[in-house]
Tab-separated table of C-alpha atoms (C1' of nucleotides) in Angstrom:
chain	number	residue	atom	x	y	z
A	1	MET	CA	5.288	-22.079	-5.382
A	2	GLN	CA	2.725	-21.903	-2.589
A	3	LYS	CA	4.815	-21.788	0.559
A	4	GLY	CA	8.293	-21.107	-0.680
A	5	TYR	CA	11.328	-23.310	-0.505
A	6	GLU	CA	12.136	-22.983	3.184
A	7	ASN	CA	8.592	-23.481	4.393
A	8	THR	CA	7.963	-26.571	2.349
A	9	SER	CA	9.144	-29.731	4.054
A	10	MET	CA	10.045	-32.888	2.222
A	11	ASP	CA	6.985	-34.392	3.906
A	12	ASP	CA	4.891	-31.702	2.229
A	13	VAL	CA	6.363	-32.621	-1.132
A	14	ALA	CA	5.700	-36.306	-0.536
A	15	GLU	CA	2.167	-35.656	0.616
A	16	ARG	CA	1.422	-33.725	-2.570
A	17	LEU	CA	2.548	-36.797	-4.479
A	18	GLY	CA	0.373	-39.025	-2.342
A	19	ALA	CA	3.501	-40.791	-1.130
A	20	THR	CA	6.135	-40.608	1.585
A	21	LYS	CA	9.593	-39.162	1.800
A	22	GLY	CA	11.208	-42.407	0.783
A	23	ARG	CA	9.920	-41.890	-2.704
A	24	VAL	CA	11.233	-38.362	-2.964
A	25	TYR	CA	14.657	-39.247	-1.605
A	26	HIS	CA	14.861	-42.105	-4.060
A	27	HIS	CA	14.861	-39.549	-6.876
A	28	PHE	CA	16.623	-36.580	-5.272
A	29	ASN	CA	19.575	-36.837	-2.924
A	30	SER	CA	18.658	-33.781	-0.909
A	31	LYS	CA	16.232	-30.931	-0.655
A	32	PRO	CA	18.576	-28.424	-2.302
A	33	GLU	CA	19.046	-30.763	-5.249
A	34	LEU	CA	15.318	-30.977	-5.683
A	35	PHE	CA	15.178	-27.211	-5.786
A	36	PHE	CA	18.073	-27.030	-8.210
A	37	ALA	CA	16.205	-29.345	-10.559
A	38	VAL	CA	13.196	-27.053	-10.442
A	39	TYR	CA	15.328	-23.993	-11.061
A	40	ARG	CA	17.167	-25.608	-13.927
A	41	ARG	CA	13.966	-26.631	-15.603
A	42	ALA	CA	12.581	-23.122	-15.228
A	43	MET	CA	15.656	-21.700	-16.942
A	44	ASP	CA	15.610	-24.362	-19.645
A	45	MET	CA	12.032	-23.598	-20.542
A	46	LEU	CA	12.774	-19.897	-20.830
A	47	THR	CA	15.901	-20.385	-22.880
A	48	GLN	CA	14.312	-22.824	-25.293
A	49	ALA	CA	11.323	-20.568	-25.800
A	50	VAL	CA	13.227	-17.324	-26.224
A	51	ALA	CA	16.422	-18.340	-28.016
A	52	PRO	CA	14.900	-18.675	-31.512
A	53	ALA	CA	14.025	-14.982	-31.593
A	54	VAL	CA	17.571	-13.921	-30.736
A	55	SER	CA	19.185	-14.829	-34.020
A	56	ARG	CA	16.197	-14.465	-36.291
A	57	PRO	CA	16.685	-11.963	-39.138
A	58	GLY	CA	15.086	-8.567	-38.730
A	59	LEU	CA	15.413	-5.458	-36.622
A	60	ALA	CA	16.658	-5.940	-33.077
A	61	GLY	CA	13.720	-3.917	-31.791
A	62	ASP	CA	11.291	-6.441	-33.230
A	63	ARG	CA	13.287	-9.385	-31.959
A	64	LEU	CA	13.497	-7.890	-28.488
A	65	ARG	CA	9.737	-7.416	-28.451
A	66	ASP	CA	9.252	-11.062	-29.396
A	67	MET	CA	11.710	-12.129	-26.718
A	68	ALA	CA	9.969	-10.091	-24.051
A	69	GLN	CA	6.565	-11.377	-25.085
A	70	THR	CA	7.732	-14.988	-25.171
A	71	HIS	CA	9.440	-14.595	-21.836
A	72	ALA	CA	6.273	-13.266	-20.205
A	73	LEU	CA	4.153	-15.945	-21.803
A	74	THR	CA	6.484	-18.721	-20.706
A	75	LEU	CA	6.412	-17.413	-17.141
A	76	MET	CA	2.639	-17.605	-17.144
A	77	GLU	CA	2.439	-21.038	-18.684
A	78	SER	CA	4.965	-22.685	-16.375
A	79	LEU	CA	4.150	-20.631	-13.319
A	80	PRO	CA	4.926	-23.200	-10.584
A	81	PHE	CA	8.483	-23.572	-11.834
A	82	GLN	CA	8.956	-19.926	-12.646
A	83	ARG	CA	7.625	-18.463	-9.451
A	84	THR	CA	9.729	-20.870	-7.422
A	85	ALA	CA	12.782	-19.760	-9.351
A	86	ALA	CA	11.815	-16.097	-9.222
A	87	LEU	CA	11.416	-16.170	-5.444
A	88	ALA	CA	14.994	-17.360	-5.050
A	89	PRO	CA	17.021	-14.752	-6.916
A	90	ASP	CA	19.708	-15.009	-4.243
A	91	LEU	CA	20.947	-18.422	-5.297
A	92	TRP	CA	24.133	-18.016	-3.292
A	93	ARG	CA	22.249	-18.500	-0.092
A	94	PHE	CA	22.606	-22.231	-0.752
A	95	GLY	CA	26.308	-21.775	-1.139
A	96	ARG	CA	27.566	-22.632	2.288
A	97	ALA	CA	27.858	-26.344	1.559
A	98	ALA	CA	30.846	-27.098	-0.638
A	99	GLU	CA	29.022	-29.977	-2.312
A	100	HIS	CA	26.646	-27.565	-4.031
A	101	GLN	CA	29.197	-25.135	-5.372
A	102	ALA	CA	29.490	-26.799	-8.748
A	103	THR	CA	25.753	-27.027	-9.320
A	104	LEU	CA	25.289	-23.454	-8.173
A	105	SER	CA	27.939	-22.102	-10.496
A	106	ASP	CA	26.249	-24.001	-13.264
A	107	LEU	CA	22.829	-22.534	-12.553
A	108	ILE	CA	24.202	-19.039	-12.199
A	109	MET	CA	25.907	-19.516	-15.534
A	110	LEU	CA	22.609	-20.540	-17.118
A	111	ARG	CA	21.068	-17.363	-15.785
A	112	ASP	CA	23.954	-15.242	-17.003
A	113	ILE	CA	23.783	-16.813	-20.451
A	114	TYR	CA	20.096	-16.093	-20.582
A	115	GLU	CA	20.573	-12.485	-19.581
A	116	ALA	CA	23.315	-12.216	-22.173
A	117	LEU	CA	20.783	-13.060	-24.900
A	118	PHE	CA	18.967	-9.868	-24.017
A	119	ARG	CA	22.147	-7.827	-23.761
A	120	ARG	CA	23.175	-9.047	-27.191
A	121	VAL	CA	19.967	-7.983	-28.848
A	122	LEU	CA	20.108	-4.659	-27.030
A	123	GLU	CA	23.543	-4.131	-28.534
A	124	ASP	CA	22.338	-5.252	-31.957
A	125	GLY	CA	19.636	-2.636	-31.646
A	126	ALA	CA	22.133	0.104	-30.833
A	127	ARG	CA	23.882	-0.780	-34.088
A	128	ASP	CA	20.898	-1.167	-36.383
A	129	GLY	CA	19.236	1.896	-34.856
A	130	SER	CA	16.055	0.185	-33.717
A	131	LEU	CA	16.892	0.436	-30.007
A	132	ARG	CA	18.343	3.155	-27.821
A	133	ARG	CA	22.005	3.264	-27.158
A	134	PHE	CA	22.734	2.645	-23.483
A	135	PRO	CA	25.950	3.513	-21.680
A	136	GLU	CA	25.671	0.127	-19.967
A	137	ALA	CA	23.774	-2.637	-21.695
A	138	ALA	CA	23.883	-4.615	-18.451
A	139	LEU	CA	21.790	-2.004	-16.714
A	140	ALA	CA	19.228	-1.937	-19.484
A	141	SER	CA	18.876	-5.717	-19.643
A	142	ARG	CA	18.456	-5.877	-15.875
A	143	THR	CA	15.651	-3.368	-15.672
A	144	LEU	CA	14.017	-5.077	-18.613
A	145	LEU	CA	14.227	-8.516	-17.034
A	146	GLY	CA	13.208	-7.082	-13.688
A	147	ALA	CA	9.971	-5.794	-15.150
A	148	LEU	CA	9.359	-9.085	-16.925
A	149	ASN	CA	10.286	-11.439	-14.091
A	150	TRP	CA	8.067	-9.615	-11.676
A	151	VAL	CA	5.218	-11.106	-13.711
A	152	ALA	CA	6.026	-14.497	-12.161
A	153	VAL	CA	5.243	-13.033	-8.755
A	154	TRP	CA	2.026	-11.138	-9.379
A	155	TYR	CA	0.466	-13.097	-12.236
A	156	GLN	CA	-2.537	-15.197	-11.395
A	157	PRO	CA	-4.687	-16.781	-14.098
A	158	ARG	CA	-8.127	-15.251	-14.231
A	159	PRO	CA	-11.103	-17.592	-14.128
A	160	GLY	CA	-11.741	-18.991	-17.576
A	161	GLU	CA	-8.581	-17.472	-18.985
A	162	GLY	CA	-7.288	-19.230	-22.074
A	163	ALA	CA	-4.158	-19.272	-24.198
A	164	ALA	CA	-5.385	-16.380	-26.328
A	165	GLU	CA	-5.894	-14.098	-23.321
A	166	ARG	CA	-2.456	-14.965	-22.020
A	167	ARG	CA	-0.894	-14.134	-25.352
A	168	THR	CA	-2.633	-10.776	-25.373
A	169	LEU	CA	-1.480	-10.043	-21.845
A	170	ALA	CA	2.072	-11.024	-22.712
A	171	ALA	CA	1.984	-8.762	-25.761
A	172	THR	CA	0.711	-5.847	-23.689
A	173	ILE	CA	3.430	-6.359	-21.123
A	174	ALA	CA	6.141	-6.525	-23.763
A	175	GLU	CA	4.824	-3.438	-25.505
A	176	THR	CA	4.584	-1.484	-22.240
A	177	VAL	CA	8.089	-2.302	-21.176
A	178	LEU	CA	9.750	-1.810	-24.544
A	179	SER	CA	8.075	1.473	-25.339
A	180	GLY	CA	8.154	2.929	-21.868
A	181	TYR	CA	5.512	4.918	-20.089
A	182	ARG	CA	5.831	8.335	-21.645
A	183	ALA	CA	3.272	9.457	-24.168
B	1	MET	CA	20.234	-9.262	3.498
B	2	GLN	CA	23.156	-11.687	3.306
B	3	LYS	CA	21.598	-15.063	3.976
B	4	GLY	CA	17.903	-14.448	3.681
B	5	TYR	CA	15.260	-14.677	6.361
B	6	GLU	CA	15.018	-18.451	6.686
B	7	ASN	CA	18.744	-19.037	6.778
B	8	THR	CA	19.440	-16.452	9.409
B	9	SER	CA	19.005	-17.763	12.937
B	10	MET	CA	18.243	-15.601	15.911
B	11	ASP	CA	21.687	-16.585	17.117
B	12	ASP	CA	23.116	-15.088	13.940
B	13	VAL	CA	21.274	-11.858	14.598
B	14	ALA	CA	22.503	-11.743	18.158
B	15	GLU	CA	26.057	-12.492	17.142
B	16	ARG	CA	26.024	-9.601	14.688
B	17	LEU	CA	25.010	-7.382	17.587
B	18	GLY	CA	27.772	-8.796	19.724
B	19	ALA	CA	25.136	-10.121	22.100
B	20	THR	CA	22.984	-13.177	22.735
B	21	LYS	CA	19.430	-14.108	21.885
B	22	GLY	CA	18.119	-12.811	25.166
B	23	ARG	CA	18.751	-9.300	23.984
B	24	VAL	CA	16.968	-9.800	20.697
B	25	TYR	CA	13.957	-11.441	22.288
B	26	HIS	CA	13.734	-8.612	24.770
B	27	HIS	CA	12.929	-6.281	21.875
B	28	PHE	CA	11.085	-8.577	19.475
B	29	ASN	CA	8.613	-11.240	20.506
B	30	SER	CA	9.431	-13.590	17.673
B	31	LYS	CA	11.471	-13.963	14.550
B	32	PRO	CA	8.583	-13.074	12.227
B	33	GLU	CA	7.956	-9.882	14.183
B	34	LEU	CA	11.565	-8.905	13.743
B	35	PHE	CA	11.199	-9.401	10.018
B	36	PHE	CA	7.957	-7.449	9.958
B	37	ALA	CA	9.730	-4.527	11.609
B	38	VAL	CA	12.393	-4.596	8.907
B	39	TYR	CA	9.797	-4.773	6.159
B	40	ARG	CA	7.761	-1.954	7.631
B	41	ARG	CA	10.760	0.281	7.893
B	42	ALA	CA	11.716	-0.463	4.294
B	43	MET	CA	8.233	0.556	3.141
B	44	ASP	CA	8.212	3.633	5.360
B	45	MET	CA	11.483	4.883	3.933
B	46	LEU	CA	10.203	4.455	0.376
B	47	THR	CA	6.897	6.123	1.074
B	48	GLN	CA	8.390	9.090	2.859
B	49	ALA	CA	10.940	9.620	0.125
B	50	VAL	CA	8.562	9.252	-2.811
B	51	ALA	CA	5.294	10.739	-1.559
B	52	PRO	CA	6.277	14.412	-1.978
B	53	ALA	CA	6.623	14.004	-5.742
B	54	VAL	CA	3.145	12.523	-6.096
B	55	SER	CA	1.161	15.672	-5.427
B	56	ARG	CA	3.686	18.227	-6.569
B	57	PRO	CA	2.421	20.539	-9.336
B	58	GLY	CA	3.598	19.800	-12.840
B	59	LEU	CA	3.190	17.201	-15.545
B	60	ALA	CA	2.591	13.644	-14.370
B	61	GLY	CA	5.395	12.444	-16.620
B	62	ASP	CA	7.891	14.577	-14.748
B	63	ARG	CA	6.540	13.573	-11.382
B	64	LEU	CA	6.685	9.901	-12.306
B	65	ARG	CA	10.297	10.282	-13.361
B	66	ASP	CA	11.120	11.860	-10.007
B	67	MET	CA	9.287	9.112	-8.199
B	68	ALA	CA	11.134	6.395	-10.081
B	69	GLN	CA	14.454	8.066	-9.512
B	70	THR	CA	13.803	8.592	-5.809
B	71	HIS	CA	12.601	5.021	-5.455
B	72	ALA	CA	15.778	3.640	-7.021
B	73	LEU	CA	17.974	5.931	-4.974
B	74	THR	CA	16.227	4.994	-1.732
B	75	LEU	CA	16.683	1.304	-2.515
B	76	MET	CA	20.398	1.831	-2.924
B	77	GLU	CA	20.824	3.939	0.179
B	78	SER	CA	18.943	1.626	2.513
B	79	LEU	CA	19.921	-1.598	0.816
B	80	PRO	CA	19.941	-3.966	3.826
B	81	PHE	CA	16.314	-3.156	4.572
B	82	GLN	CA	15.238	-3.010	0.964
B	83	ARG	CA	16.835	-6.204	-0.212
B	84	THR	CA	15.427	-8.079	2.742
B	85	ALA	CA	11.988	-6.784	1.866
B	86	ALA	CA	12.460	-7.387	-1.838
B	87	LEU	CA	13.464	-11.006	-1.308
B	88	ALA	CA	10.193	-11.708	0.466
B	89	PRO	CA	7.551	-10.568	-1.999
B	90	ASP	CA	5.370	-13.493	-0.960
B	91	LEU	CA	4.458	-12.058	2.419
B	92	TRP	CA	1.597	-14.490	2.810
B	93	ARG	CA	3.989	-17.302	3.414
B	94	PHE	CA	4.035	-16.109	7.026
B	95	GLY	CA	0.288	-16.276	7.092
B	96	ARG	CA	-0.286	-19.668	8.615
B	97	ALA	CA	-0.177	-18.406	12.172
B	98	ALA	CA	-3.344	-16.550	13.116
B	99	GLU	CA	-1.423	-14.204	15.383
B	100	HIS	CA	0.309	-12.589	12.404
B	101	GLN	CA	-2.732	-12.020	10.251
B	102	ALA	CA	-3.327	-8.485	11.466
B	103	THR	CA	0.273	-7.392	10.999
B	104	LEU	CA	0.424	-9.028	7.602
B	105	SER	CA	-2.707	-7.333	6.381
B	106	ASP	CA	-1.239	-4.088	7.586
B	107	LEU	CA	2.033	-4.555	5.702
B	108	ILE	CA	0.276	-5.633	2.558
B	109	MET	CA	-1.857	-2.548	2.839
B	110	LEU	CA	1.257	-0.387	3.092
B	111	ARG	CA	2.559	-1.986	-0.073
B	112	ASP	CA	-0.748	-1.526	-1.862
B	113	ILE	CA	-0.912	2.106	-0.839
B	114	TYR	CA	2.579	2.626	-2.153
B	115	GLU	CA	1.776	0.991	-5.460
B	116	ALA	CA	-1.346	3.133	-5.646
B	117	LEU	CA	0.815	6.260	-5.610
B	118	PHE	CA	2.316	5.123	-8.897
B	119	ARG	CA	-1.040	4.121	-10.344
B	120	ARG	CA	-2.432	7.520	-9.464
B	121	VAL	CA	0.318	9.400	-11.243
B	122	LEU	CA	0.004	7.071	-14.231
B	123	GLU	CA	-3.656	7.987	-14.407
B	124	ASP	CA	-2.877	11.681	-13.998
B	125	GLY	CA	-0.534	11.296	-16.923
B	126	ALA	CA	-3.205	9.744	-19.099
B	127	ARG	CA	-5.318	12.825	-18.413
B	128	ASP	CA	-2.697	15.538	-18.842
B	129	GLY	CA	-1.252	13.781	-21.864
B	130	SER	CA	2.270	13.350	-20.546
B	131	LEU	CA	1.991	9.571	-20.124
B	132	ARG	CA	0.553	6.801	-22.243
B	133	ARG	CA	-2.969	5.635	-21.665
B	134	PHE	CA	-3.001	2.041	-20.443
B	135	PRO	CA	-5.965	-0.299	-20.538
B	136	GLU	CA	-4.966	-1.397	-17.030
B	137	ALA	CA	-3.021	1.019	-14.876
B	138	ALA	CA	-2.349	-1.855	-12.447
B	139	LEU	CA	-0.372	-3.696	-15.092
B	140	ALA	CA	1.689	-0.641	-15.955
B	141	SER	CA	2.495	0.164	-12.340
B	142	ARG	CA	3.527	-3.424	-11.712
B	143	THR	CA	5.970	-3.659	-14.570
B	144	LEU	CA	7.342	-0.271	-13.578
B	145	LEU	CA	7.858	-1.295	-9.962
B	146	GLY	CA	9.185	-4.662	-11.065
B	147	ALA	CA	11.948	-3.004	-13.030
B	148	LEU	CA	12.717	-0.654	-10.159
B	149	ASN	CA	12.571	-3.168	-7.315
B	150	TRP	CA	14.880	-5.523	-9.110
B	151	VAL	CA	17.540	-2.922	-8.387
B	152	ALA	CA	17.462	-3.983	-4.731
B	153	VAL	CA	18.543	-7.459	-5.809
B	154	TRP	CA	21.363	-6.705	-8.237
B	155	TYR	CA	22.684	-3.388	-6.986
B	156	GLN	CA	26.040	-3.464	-5.282
B	157	PRO	CA	27.936	-0.284	-4.448
B	158	ARG	CA	31.079	0.061	-6.487
B	159	PRO	CA	34.320	0.736	-4.668
B	160	GLY	CA	34.577	4.407	-3.871
B	161	GLU	CA	31.066	5.124	-5.070
B	162	GLY	CA	29.549	8.247	-3.587
B	163	ALA	CA	26.171	9.923	-3.361
B	164	ALA	CA	26.649	11.689	-6.681
B	165	GLU	CA	27.310	8.455	-8.568
B	166	ARG	CA	24.260	6.866	-6.997
B	167	ARG	CA	22.093	9.782	-8.034
B	168	THR	CA	23.331	9.496	-11.585
B	169	LEU	CA	22.671	5.770	-11.625
B	170	ALA	CA	19.169	6.292	-10.221
B	171	ALA	CA	18.477	8.916	-12.873
B	172	THR	CA	19.657	6.604	-15.645
B	173	ILE	CA	17.461	3.798	-14.360
B	174	ALA	CA	14.427	6.042	-14.136
B	175	GLU	CA	15.017	7.418	-17.605
B	176	THR	CA	15.496	3.959	-19.095
B	177	VAL	CA	12.344	2.563	-17.588
B	178	LEU	CA	10.127	5.562	-18.280
B	179	SER	CA	11.189	6.026	-21.879
B	180	GLY	CA	11.440	2.393	-22.808
B	181	TYR	CA	14.075	0.695	-24.903
B	182	ARG	CA	13.060	1.612	-28.434
B	183	ALA	CA	15.015	4.231	-30.271
C	1	DG	C1'	10.775	-48.347	-6.113
C	2	DT	C1'	8.255	-47.354	-1.917
C	3	DC	C1'	7.325	-47.810	2.838
C	4	DT	C1'	8.049	-47.476	8.174
C	5	DA	C1'	10.783	-46.123	11.760
C	6	DT	C1'	14.223	-43.542	13.619
C	7	DA	C1'	18.473	-41.106	14.018
C	8	DA	C1'	20.647	-36.554	14.338
C	9	DA	C1'	20.860	-31.693	14.264
C	10	DG	C1'	19.346	-27.205	14.200
C	11	DG	C1'	17.042	-23.417	15.816
C	12	DG	C1'	12.969	-20.863	17.931
C	13	DA	C1'	11.596	-19.735	22.249
C	14	DT	C1'	11.503	-19.448	27.469
C	15	DA	C1'	13.005	-19.460	32.525
C	16	DG	C1'	15.403	-17.404	35.792
C	17	DA	C1'	19.769	-15.353	37.558
C	18	DC	C1'	22.136	-11.079	37.657
D	1	DG	C1'	18.229	-4.969	29.885
D	2	DT	C1'	21.237	-8.859	29.106
D	3	DC	C1'	23.067	-13.363	29.921
D	4	DT	C1'	23.217	-18.574	30.641
D	5	DA	C1'	21.070	-22.725	30.278
D	6	DT	C1'	17.769	-25.507	28.473
D	7	DC	C1'	13.462	-27.136	26.582
D	8	DC	C1'	11.174	-28.894	22.697
D	9	DC	C1'	9.642	-29.224	18.256
D	10	DT	C1'	10.450	-29.454	13.426
D	11	DT	C1'	12.725	-31.254	9.686
D	12	DT	C1'	16.372	-33.334	7.023
D	13	DA	C1'	18.186	-37.560	6.037
D	14	DT	C1'	19.107	-42.567	6.519
D	15	DA	C1'	18.460	-47.701	7.569
D	16	DG	C1'	16.359	-51.551	6.479
D	17	DA	C1'	12.044	-54.266	5.488
D	18	DC	C1'	9.062	-55.438	1.673
DNA sequence: GTCTATAAAGGGATAGAC
DNA sequence: GTCTATCCCTTTATAGAC
């Protein structure tokens, strides 16, 4: 999170653990695999937090607001994982080595599945009338997730900030994005 | 744009030019300075394209829509610069070396000034009634720019796409973001 | 499971010829 | 202004002791 993937050496990782590289390499075969584990966990946390709202009964507009709010909140509460993942949106840059292809496809699938949750609710909303009807749901879900994911980059906990403040912030973000900027 | 900053060697850059490193180093003192030049040009293109709409007469809501649309269009039409810049939002990761501090502060200032253009119009809109009133204009401008900048990551020209299609896409994006997702 | 020591490779940067 | 040749450091990864 602090220096980015490329500028963090395995020695840096070990030092943070108060150990040496041997320990790290005992648990992770390579530096990319360590990153992949971080990325996967970031996605897992998001999916587990957000999925319940997808299929809950009620208007799609309300579900989408809950999803957006939960997404923002989860970013804030697992920031080291989420910022690391958010700063590497170009996952394919690892793709040169054939050994990583399978893992990469898997992670990209996780991300696609996650984005599809939002697309689905957007489409639900077009049907039940609680959300606008977009010519391309993919475009709408991308701008929505773009606004939300950017939180992982700029968010920094304020001194003394607690869970309640974070929830309020997440709610404000969700409300802003869902309702737009026009009066 | 293709491999990211860290995974692109100076030899790669030279090869793309059909030359060798000597040529590159004749024009840029170091790899970071080459990146800084790319980043600066990306910001300059955005600022020059968007600034006119900021102080134009008319409702802030209309100006903000033009700004958003122009921003998205500029991202698409100068994608190699913009994606490179967008994939390095954590500029401070270059900051270890004292020699770069001045340049970095300068670039971060450019980015802040640019974001301030959006904040200013958001505040204009709160006054003239064409935009919502936000408790924190900074938060609103960030989610707005998050949605827009994400375009630089996912956008890929479609086969045969022309300037007209791009303008339409940019307009749709701006409209989506400004008006929100609710019906 | 963790350490020390070291191998092996890559890539940023420079010197000097042309 | 560009090229060739090379230096040198960083960093990934492994071997083998404990």
